[in-house]
């Protein structure tokens, strides 16, 4: 049983029941399916949430009456937003596939159909879409973390490579973080840079030194790659134009004498989420790969 996951789901159920109020009392054992979990399990989850200052207990002796704290309301709303964010769902697909294949010891072979019925195919209480899973499989194959079996063009199973096994053996599977540690280069392999401050210089004849945690050279490389990819995206014109505008703003910011890391970070995130809306079959993989490259710049 995953206490962290169950506690988060219980928090969301409380948030819905209380209609985001911090004054309403919620009886945990009367929250639909949670009534079947048993008092001992509910008390464990409530204690977990209480220690995190997400709820407070009410006066009932059972310990099952609770109120959301202001922190709990903010946390629930953040989780609900993240559940719908394409970038978060993409990461969940990457990590879930590796984790589920790792569970298939010793072959490490995972059928896609079987994956859909595992807890790894969920982002909280939602099952990932097939298109999200297929896109993640393409990326994992390109990064040589898996080999893929197909029926025509449709992935049917994956098997972890030796590299994929090393990624899966970590206590917490984090594909983006694992690949970042390999220090690859290029948009297909990408980079990892923490954008957290400093004032590097960039321009003709200048040499970029990554002494402040912001490598503008890598940002500009991403800009060049994205400019080549944008015209191929099978997206509504309005969406494609918005991505192009974000990339242009990113380029202008990176060329400033004192680039602002927070603004670069926001623009990178906007570009990444825009890329993950890509739905055309010809360039979906390229867009997802570009999104993953941008993600590692965000850190």
mmCIF file of C-alpha atoms in Angstrom:
data_model
loop_
_atom_site.group_PDB
_atom_site.id
_atom_site.type_symbol
_atom_site.label_atom_id
_atom_site.label_comp_id
_atom_site.label_asym_id
_atom_site.label_seq_id
_atom_site.Cartn_x
_atom_site.Cartn_y
_atom_site.Cartn_z
ATOM 1 C CA UNK A 1 0.000 0.000 0.000
ATOM 2 C CA UNK A 2 1.245 3.458 -0.930
ATOM 3 C CA UNK A 3 0.561 5.700 2.040
ATOM 4 C CA UNK A 4 1.655 8.886 0.271
ATOM 5 C CA UNK A 5 -0.647 8.239 -2.695
ATOM 6 C CA UNK A 6 -3.594 7.167 -0.563
ATOM 7 C CA UNK A 7 -3.179 10.191 1.700
ATOM 8 C CA UNK A 8 -3.192 12.511 -1.316
ATOM 9 C CA UNK A 9 -6.339 10.880 -2.685
ATOM 10 C CA UNK A 10 -7.997 11.174 0.727
ATOM 11 C CA UNK A 11 -7.069 14.856 0.835
ATOM 12 C CA UNK A 12 -8.724 15.367 -2.566
ATOM 13 C CA UNK A 13 -11.862 13.565 -1.381
ATOM 14 C CA UNK A 14 -11.964 15.830 1.681
ATOM 15 C CA UNK A 15 -11.426 18.908 -0.481
ATOM 16 C CA UNK A 16 -14.347 17.935 -2.709
ATOM 17 C CA UNK A 17 -16.608 17.105 0.227
ATOM 18 C CA UNK A 18 -15.804 20.377 2.001
ATOM 19 C CA UNK A 19 -16.180 22.383 -1.211
ATOM 20 C CA UNK A 20 -12.708 23.878 -0.523
ATOM 21 C CA UNK A 21 -13.856 25.244 2.868
ATOM 22 C CA UNK A 22 -11.576 25.278 5.904
ATOM 23 C CA UNK A 23 -14.508 25.420 8.328
ATOM 24 C CA UNK A 24 -16.507 22.369 7.246
ATOM 25 C CA UNK A 25 -16.068 19.117 9.177
ATOM 26 C CA UNK A 26 -15.571 15.957 7.140
ATOM 27 C CA UNK A 27 -16.151 12.433 8.412
ATOM 28 C CA UNK A 28 -13.482 10.358 6.701
ATOM 29 C CA UNK A 29 -15.366 7.083 7.161
ATOM 30 C CA UNK A 30 -18.352 8.461 5.227
ATOM 31 C CA UNK A 31 -16.451 9.527 2.108
ATOM 32 C CA UNK A 32 -17.783 7.024 -0.408
ATOM 33 C CA UNK A 33 -15.219 4.301 -1.094
ATOM 34 C CA UNK A 34 -13.140 5.395 1.877
ATOM 35 C CA UNK A 35 -15.750 3.900 4.186
ATOM 36 C CA UNK A 36 -14.496 0.460 3.133
ATOM 37 C CA UNK A 37 -10.849 1.120 4.012
ATOM 38 C CA UNK A 38 -11.293 0.445 7.716
ATOM 39 C CA UNK A 39 -10.712 2.772 10.649
ATOM 40 C CA UNK A 40 -7.099 1.703 11.188
ATOM 41 C CA UNK A 41 -6.089 2.578 7.618
ATOM 42 C CA UNK A 42 -8.016 5.852 7.703
ATOM 43 C CA UNK A 43 -6.385 6.853 10.986
ATOM 44 C CA UNK A 44 -2.959 6.157 9.470
ATOM 45 C CA UNK A 45 -3.731 8.385 6.486
ATOM 46 C CA UNK A 46 -5.258 11.110 8.655
ATOM 47 C CA UNK A 47 -2.165 11.131 10.865
ATOM 48 C CA UNK A 48 -0.016 11.449 7.741
ATOM 49 C CA UNK A 49 -2.022 14.465 6.542
ATOM 50 C CA UNK A 50 -2.075 16.002 10.006
ATOM 51 C CA UNK A 51 1.704 15.822 10.364
ATOM 52 C CA UNK A 52 1.973 17.682 7.053
ATOM 53 C CA UNK A 53 -0.361 20.403 8.396
ATOM 54 C CA UNK A 54 -2.882 19.685 5.635
ATOM 55 C CA UNK A 55 -5.753 18.899 8.014
ATOM 56 C CA UNK A 56 -6.677 19.229 11.682
ATOM 57 C CA UNK A 57 -8.758 16.746 13.606
ATOM 58 C CA UNK A 58 -12.171 17.627 14.958
ATOM 59 C CA UNK A 59 -13.522 16.990 18.450
ATOM 60 C CA UNK A 60 -14.970 13.530 17.787
ATOM 61 C CA UNK A 61 -13.337 10.792 19.859
ATOM 62 C CA UNK A 62 -13.028 8.518 16.841
ATOM 63 C CA UNK A 63 -10.351 10.765 15.332
ATOM 64 C CA UNK A 64 -12.042 10.470 11.950
ATOM 65 C CA UNK A 65 -13.536 13.978 11.881
ATOM 66 C CA UNK A 66 -11.298 16.492 10.142
ATOM 67 C CA UNK A 67 -11.083 20.007 8.768
ATOM 68 C CA UNK A 68 -8.877 21.179 5.935
ATOM 69 C CA UNK A 69 -6.252 23.762 6.772
ATOM 70 C CA UNK A 70 -5.500 26.657 4.442
ATOM 71 C CA UNK A 71 -2.319 24.802 3.504
ATOM 72 C CA UNK A 72 -4.405 21.725 2.759
ATOM 73 C CA UNK A 73 -6.702 23.655 0.422
ATOM 74 C CA UNK A 74 -3.726 25.081 -1.474
ATOM 75 C CA UNK A 75 -2.112 21.639 -1.688
ATOM 76 C CA UNK A 76 -5.300 20.003 -2.997
ATOM 77 C CA UNK A 77 -5.740 22.693 -5.640
ATOM 78 C CA UNK A 78 -2.108 22.344 -6.701
ATOM 79 C CA UNK A 79 -2.430 18.565 -7.012
ATOM 80 C CA UNK A 80 -5.581 18.922 -9.110
ATOM 81 C CA UNK A 81 -3.806 21.371 -11.431
ATOM 82 C CA UNK A 82 -0.769 19.131 -11.755
ATOM 83 C CA UNK A 83 -2.931 16.115 -12.531
ATOM 84 C CA UNK A 84 -4.155 17.883 -15.671
ATOM 85 C CA UNK A 85 -0.832 19.388 -16.779
ATOM 86 C CA UNK A 86 0.540 17.679 -19.916
ATOM 87 C CA UNK A 87 4.099 17.936 -18.573
ATOM 88 C CA UNK A 88 3.205 16.181 -15.309
ATOM 89 C CA UNK A 89 1.272 13.465 -17.130
ATOM 90 C CA UNK A 90 4.182 12.885 -19.523
ATOM 91 C CA UNK A 91 6.607 12.446 -16.640
ATOM 92 C CA UNK A 92 4.140 10.062 -14.969
ATOM 93 C CA UNK A 93 4.036 7.949 -18.133
ATOM 94 C CA UNK A 94 7.838 7.821 -18.394
ATOM 95 C CA UNK A 95 8.342 6.909 -14.756
ATOM 96 C CA UNK A 96 5.395 4.511 -14.659
ATOM 97 C CA UNK A 97 6.574 2.474 -17.637
ATOM 98 C CA UNK A 98 10.066 2.038 -16.205
ATOM 99 C CA UNK A 99 8.736 1.195 -12.734
ATOM 100 C CA UNK A 100 6.213 -1.338 -14.056
ATOM 101 C CA UNK A 101 8.818 -3.026 -16.264
ATOM 102 C CA UNK A 102 11.215 -3.173 -13.310
ATOM 103 C CA UNK A 103 8.536 -5.068 -11.383
ATOM 104 C CA UNK A 104 8.596 -7.749 -14.104
ATOM 105 C CA UNK A 105 11.750 -9.352 -12.726
ATOM 106 C CA UNK A 106 13.735 -11.129 -14.098
ATOM 107 C CA UNK A 107 12.663 -10.549 -17.733
ATOM 108 C CA UNK A 108 11.766 -6.861 -17.305
ATOM 109 C CA UNK A 109 9.345 -7.287 -20.206
ATOM 110 C CA UNK A 110 6.088 -5.351 -19.945
ATOM 111 C CA UNK A 111 3.059 -5.666 -22.202
ATOM 112 C CA UNK A 112 1.398 -2.321 -22.860
ATOM 113 C CA UNK A 113 -2.069 -3.777 -22.334
ATOM 114 C CA UNK A 114 -1.036 -5.150 -18.946
ATOM 115 C CA UNK A 115 0.524 -1.810 -17.995
ATOM 116 C CA UNK A 116 -2.890 -0.130 -18.216
ATOM 117 C CA UNK A 117 -4.097 -2.227 -15.277
ATOM 118 C CA UNK A 118 -1.194 -1.385 -12.971
ATOM 119 C CA UNK A 119 -0.992 1.427 -10.443
ATOM 120 C CA UNK A 120 1.920 2.801 -12.466
ATOM 121 C CA UNK A 121 -0.441 3.757 -15.303
ATOM 122 C CA UNK A 122 -2.255 6.244 -13.080
ATOM 123 C CA UNK A 123 -1.650 9.840 -12.218
ATOM 124 C CA UNK A 124 -3.425 9.958 -8.892
ATOM 125 C CA UNK A 125 -6.925 8.621 -9.675
ATOM 126 C CA UNK A 126 -6.753 8.972 -13.480
ATOM 127 C CA UNK A 127 -5.500 6.370 -15.944
ATOM 128 C CA UNK A 128 -3.066 7.747 -18.521
ATOM 129 C CA UNK A 129 -4.251 7.964 -22.126
ATOM 130 C CA UNK A 130 -2.853 5.557 -24.719
ATOM 131 C CA UNK A 131 -1.421 8.430 -26.765
ATOM 132 C CA UNK A 132 0.482 9.622 -23.674
ATOM 133 C CA UNK A 133 1.832 6.118 -23.076
ATOM 134 C CA UNK A 134 2.855 5.623 -26.726
ATOM 135 C CA UNK A 135 4.644 8.985 -26.763
ATOM 136 C CA UNK A 136 6.542 8.065 -23.597
ATOM 137 C CA UNK A 137 7.520 4.684 -25.080
ATOM 138 C CA UNK A 138 8.954 6.413 -28.166
ATOM 139 C CA UNK A 139 11.070 8.647 -25.959
ATOM 140 C CA UNK A 140 12.300 5.775 -23.780
ATOM 141 C CA UNK A 141 13.278 3.863 -26.918
ATOM 142 C CA UNK A 142 15.182 6.840 -28.321
ATOM 143 C CA UNK A 143 17.030 7.198 -25.026
ATOM 144 C CA UNK A 144 17.889 3.469 -25.181
ATOM 145 C CA UNK A 145 16.144 2.679 -21.907
ATOM 146 C CA UNK A 146 13.834 0.131 -23.557
ATOM 147 C CA UNK A 147 13.495 -2.011 -26.636
ATOM 148 C CA UNK A 148 10.028 -2.057 -28.182
ATOM 149 C CA UNK A 149 7.900 -4.775 -29.769
ATOM 150 C CA UNK A 150 5.297 -3.536 -32.246
ATOM 151 C CA UNK A 151 2.277 -4.727 -34.148
ATOM 152 C CA UNK A 152 2.691 -2.572 -37.218
ATOM 153 C CA UNK A 153 3.372 0.882 -35.799
ATOM 154 C CA UNK A 154 1.610 0.229 -32.492
ATOM 155 C CA UNK A 155 3.826 -0.608 -29.473
ATOM 156 C CA UNK A 156 2.717 -3.837 -27.813
ATOM 157 C CA UNK A 157 5.495 -4.502 -25.287
ATOM 158 C CA UNK A 158 8.723 -3.056 -23.931
ATOM 159 C CA UNK A 159 11.784 -4.664 -22.373
ATOM 160 C CA UNK A 160 14.240 -2.754 -20.248
ATOM 161 C CA UNK A 161 17.793 -2.439 -21.530
ATOM 162 C CA UNK A 162 20.680 -2.564 -19.050
ATOM 163 C CA UNK A 163 20.434 1.231 -18.909
ATOM 164 C CA UNK A 164 16.705 1.002 -18.249
ATOM 165 C CA UNK A 165 17.277 -1.463 -15.416
ATOM 166 C CA UNK A 166 19.701 0.921 -13.738
ATOM 167 C CA UNK A 167 17.082 3.653 -13.984
ATOM 168 C CA UNK A 168 14.419 1.382 -12.492
ATOM 169 C CA UNK A 169 16.553 0.170 -9.605
ATOM 170 C CA UNK A 170 16.385 3.551 -7.873
ATOM 171 C CA UNK A 171 14.075 3.796 -4.860
ATOM 172 C CA UNK A 172 12.097 6.504 -6.656
ATOM 173 C CA UNK A 173 12.033 6.199 -10.446
ATOM 174 C CA UNK A 174 12.804 9.539 -12.093
ATOM 175 C CA UNK A 175 13.595 9.104 -15.775
ATOM 176 C CA UNK A 176 14.354 12.776 -16.394
ATOM 177 C CA UNK A 177 16.672 12.924 -13.403
ATOM 178 C CA UNK A 178 18.398 9.666 -14.355
ATOM 179 C CA UNK A 179 19.078 10.855 -17.894
ATOM 180 C CA UNK A 180 20.283 14.187 -16.543
ATOM 181 C CA UNK A 181 22.980 12.334 -14.640
ATOM 182 C CA UNK A 182 24.274 10.878 -17.914
ATOM 183 C CA UNK A 183 25.178 14.399 -19.095
ATOM 184 C CA UNK A 184 24.039 13.843 -22.707
ATOM 185 C CA UNK A 185 23.870 16.556 -25.357
ATOM 186 C CA UNK A 186 21.604 17.474 -28.264
ATOM 187 C CA UNK A 187 17.843 17.809 -28.336
ATOM 188 C CA UNK A 188 17.263 14.085 -28.730
ATOM 189 C CA UNK A 189 19.352 13.454 -25.634
ATOM 190 C CA UNK A 190 19.013 16.841 -23.981
ATOM 191 C CA UNK A 191 20.552 18.516 -20.958
ATOM 192 C CA UNK A 192 19.960 19.239 -17.315
ATOM 193 C CA UNK A 193 20.451 22.787 -16.062
ATOM 194 C CA UNK A 194 19.106 24.325 -12.884
ATOM 195 C CA UNK A 195 17.932 27.836 -13.714
ATOM 196 C CA UNK A 196 18.268 29.498 -10.359
ATOM 197 C CA UNK A 197 20.171 32.755 -10.586
ATOM 198 C CA UNK A 198 23.162 34.703 -11.852
ATOM 199 C CA UNK A 199 23.939 37.103 -14.648
ATOM 200 C CA UNK A 200 25.953 35.476 -17.428
ATOM 201 C CA UNK A 201 26.851 37.352 -20.599
ATOM 202 C CA UNK A 202 26.173 36.235 -24.131
ATOM 203 C CA UNK A 203 26.866 37.713 -27.552
ATOM 204 C CA UNK A 204 29.206 37.505 -30.496
ATOM 205 C CA UNK A 205 32.708 36.720 -29.345
ATOM 206 C CA UNK A 206 31.621 35.976 -25.784
ATOM 207 C CA UNK A 207 32.268 32.668 -24.059
ATOM 208 C CA UNK A 208 29.505 31.351 -21.822
ATOM 209 C CA UNK A 209 30.702 30.171 -18.407
ATOM 210 C CA UNK A 210 28.132 28.286 -16.357
ATOM 211 C CA UNK A 211 29.205 29.688 -12.997
ATOM 212 C CA UNK A 212 25.806 30.865 -11.779
ATOM 213 C CA UNK A 213 23.638 27.835 -12.578
ATOM 214 C CA UNK A 214 22.267 29.270 -15.851
ATOM 215 C CA UNK A 215 23.808 28.062 -19.109
ATOM 216 C CA UNK A 216 22.501 30.420 -21.789
ATOM 217 C CA UNK A 217 24.359 28.507 -24.508
ATOM 218 C CA UNK A 218 22.126 25.515 -23.899
ATOM 219 C CA UNK A 219 19.023 27.685 -23.846
ATOM 220 C CA UNK A 220 19.967 29.119 -27.250
ATOM 221 C CA UNK A 221 20.612 25.633 -28.629
ATOM 222 C CA UNK A 222 17.101 24.643 -27.568
ATOM 223 C CA UNK A 223 15.756 27.804 -29.245
ATOM 224 C CA UNK A 224 17.443 26.868 -32.544
ATOM 225 C CA UNK A 225 16.092 23.319 -32.406
ATOM 226 C CA UNK A 226 12.581 24.499 -31.568
ATOM 227 C CA UNK A 227 12.572 27.042 -34.380
ATOM 228 C CA UNK A 228 13.231 24.194 -36.789
ATOM 229 C CA UNK A 229 10.520 22.004 -35.257
ATOM 230 C CA UNK A 230 7.668 24.514 -34.892
ATOM 231 C CA UNK A 231 6.722 24.701 -38.610
ATOM 232 C CA UNK A 232 6.218 20.900 -38.673
ATOM 233 C CA UNK A 233 3.783 20.740 -35.748
ATOM 234 C CA UNK A 234 0.286 19.623 -36.727
ATOM 235 C CA UNK A 235 -1.453 22.042 -34.388
ATOM 236 C CA UNK A 236 -4.094 24.739 -34.725
ATOM 237 C CA UNK A 237 -2.477 27.886 -36.055
ATOM 238 C CA UNK A 238 -3.255 29.788 -32.872
ATOM 239 C CA UNK A 239 -1.474 27.219 -30.699
ATOM 240 C CA UNK A 240 1.551 27.064 -33.007
ATOM 241 C CA UNK A 241 1.794 30.863 -33.022
ATOM 242 C CA UNK A 242 1.695 30.957 -29.223
ATOM 243 C CA UNK A 243 4.551 28.460 -28.999
ATOM 244 C CA UNK A 244 6.535 30.498 -31.544
ATOM 245 C CA UNK A 245 5.930 33.664 -29.526
ATOM 246 C CA UNK A 246 7.139 31.977 -26.343
ATOM 247 C CA UNK A 247 10.272 30.730 -28.115
ATOM 248 C CA UNK A 248 10.931 34.219 -29.504
ATOM 249 C CA UNK A 249 10.518 35.725 -26.023
ATOM 250 C CA UNK A 250 12.867 33.067 -24.653
ATOM 251 C CA UNK A 251 15.500 33.961 -27.255
ATOM 252 C CA UNK A 252 15.207 37.686 -26.452
ATOM 253 C CA UNK A 253 15.560 37.025 -22.741
ATOM 254 C CA UNK A 254 18.582 34.753 -23.221
ATOM 255 C CA UNK A 255 20.321 37.440 -25.322
ATOM 256 C CA UNK A 256 19.955 40.114 -22.644
ATOM 257 C CA UNK A 257 23.092 41.231 -20.817
ATOM 258 C CA UNK A 258 21.518 39.981 -17.594
ATOM 259 C CA UNK A 259 18.998 37.223 -18.365
ATOM 260 C CA UNK A 260 16.383 36.705 -15.644
ATOM 261 C CA UNK A 261 16.350 33.027 -14.614
ATOM 262 C CA UNK A 262 12.773 33.157 -13.321
ATOM 263 C CA UNK A 263 11.487 34.513 -16.630
ATOM 264 C CA UNK A 264 13.495 31.943 -18.593
ATOM 265 C CA UNK A 265 12.081 29.226 -16.358
ATOM 266 C CA UNK A 266 8.492 30.377 -16.959
ATOM 267 C CA UNK A 267 9.021 30.575 -20.718
ATOM 268 C CA UNK A 268 10.615 27.128 -20.827
ATOM 269 C CA UNK A 269 7.645 25.691 -18.954
ATOM 270 C CA UNK A 270 5.206 27.385 -21.331
ATOM 271 C CA UNK A 271 7.082 26.014 -24.358
ATOM 272 C CA UNK A 272 7.214 22.549 -22.846
ATOM 273 C CA UNK A 273 3.485 22.384 -22.204
ATOM 274 C CA UNK A 274 2.779 23.762 -25.668
ATOM 275 C CA UNK A 275 4.911 21.029 -27.227
ATOM 276 C CA UNK A 276 3.056 18.356 -25.277
ATOM 277 C CA UNK A 277 -0.226 19.351 -26.942
ATOM 278 C CA UNK A 278 1.284 18.196 -30.268
ATOM 279 C CA UNK A 279 -1.037 15.605 -31.801
ATOM 280 C CA UNK A 280 0.127 15.051 -35.395
ATOM 281 C CA UNK A 281 1.477 11.576 -36.082
ATOM 282 C CA UNK A 282 4.458 12.767 -38.105
ATOM 283 C CA UNK A 283 6.042 14.888 -35.413
ATOM 284 C CA UNK A 284 4.496 13.786 -32.128
ATOM 285 C CA UNK A 285 7.661 11.988 -31.048
ATOM 286 C CA UNK A 286 9.887 14.909 -31.999
ATOM 287 C CA UNK A 287 7.658 17.282 -30.055
ATOM 288 C CA UNK A 288 7.658 15.035 -26.994
ATOM 289 C CA UNK A 289 11.419 14.708 -27.194
ATOM 290 C CA UNK A 290 11.762 18.480 -27.450
ATOM 291 C CA UNK A 291 9.461 18.846 -24.441
ATOM 292 C CA UNK A 292 11.649 16.467 -22.453
ATOM 293 C CA UNK A 293 14.749 18.412 -23.479
ATOM 294 C CA UNK A 294 13.165 21.616 -22.259
ATOM 295 C CA UNK A 295 12.158 19.866 -19.032
ATOM 296 C CA UNK A 296 15.760 19.154 -18.175
ATOM 297 C CA UNK A 297 16.657 22.787 -18.611
ATOM 298 C CA UNK A 298 13.934 23.597 -16.100
ATOM 299 C CA UNK A 299 15.450 21.071 -13.715
#
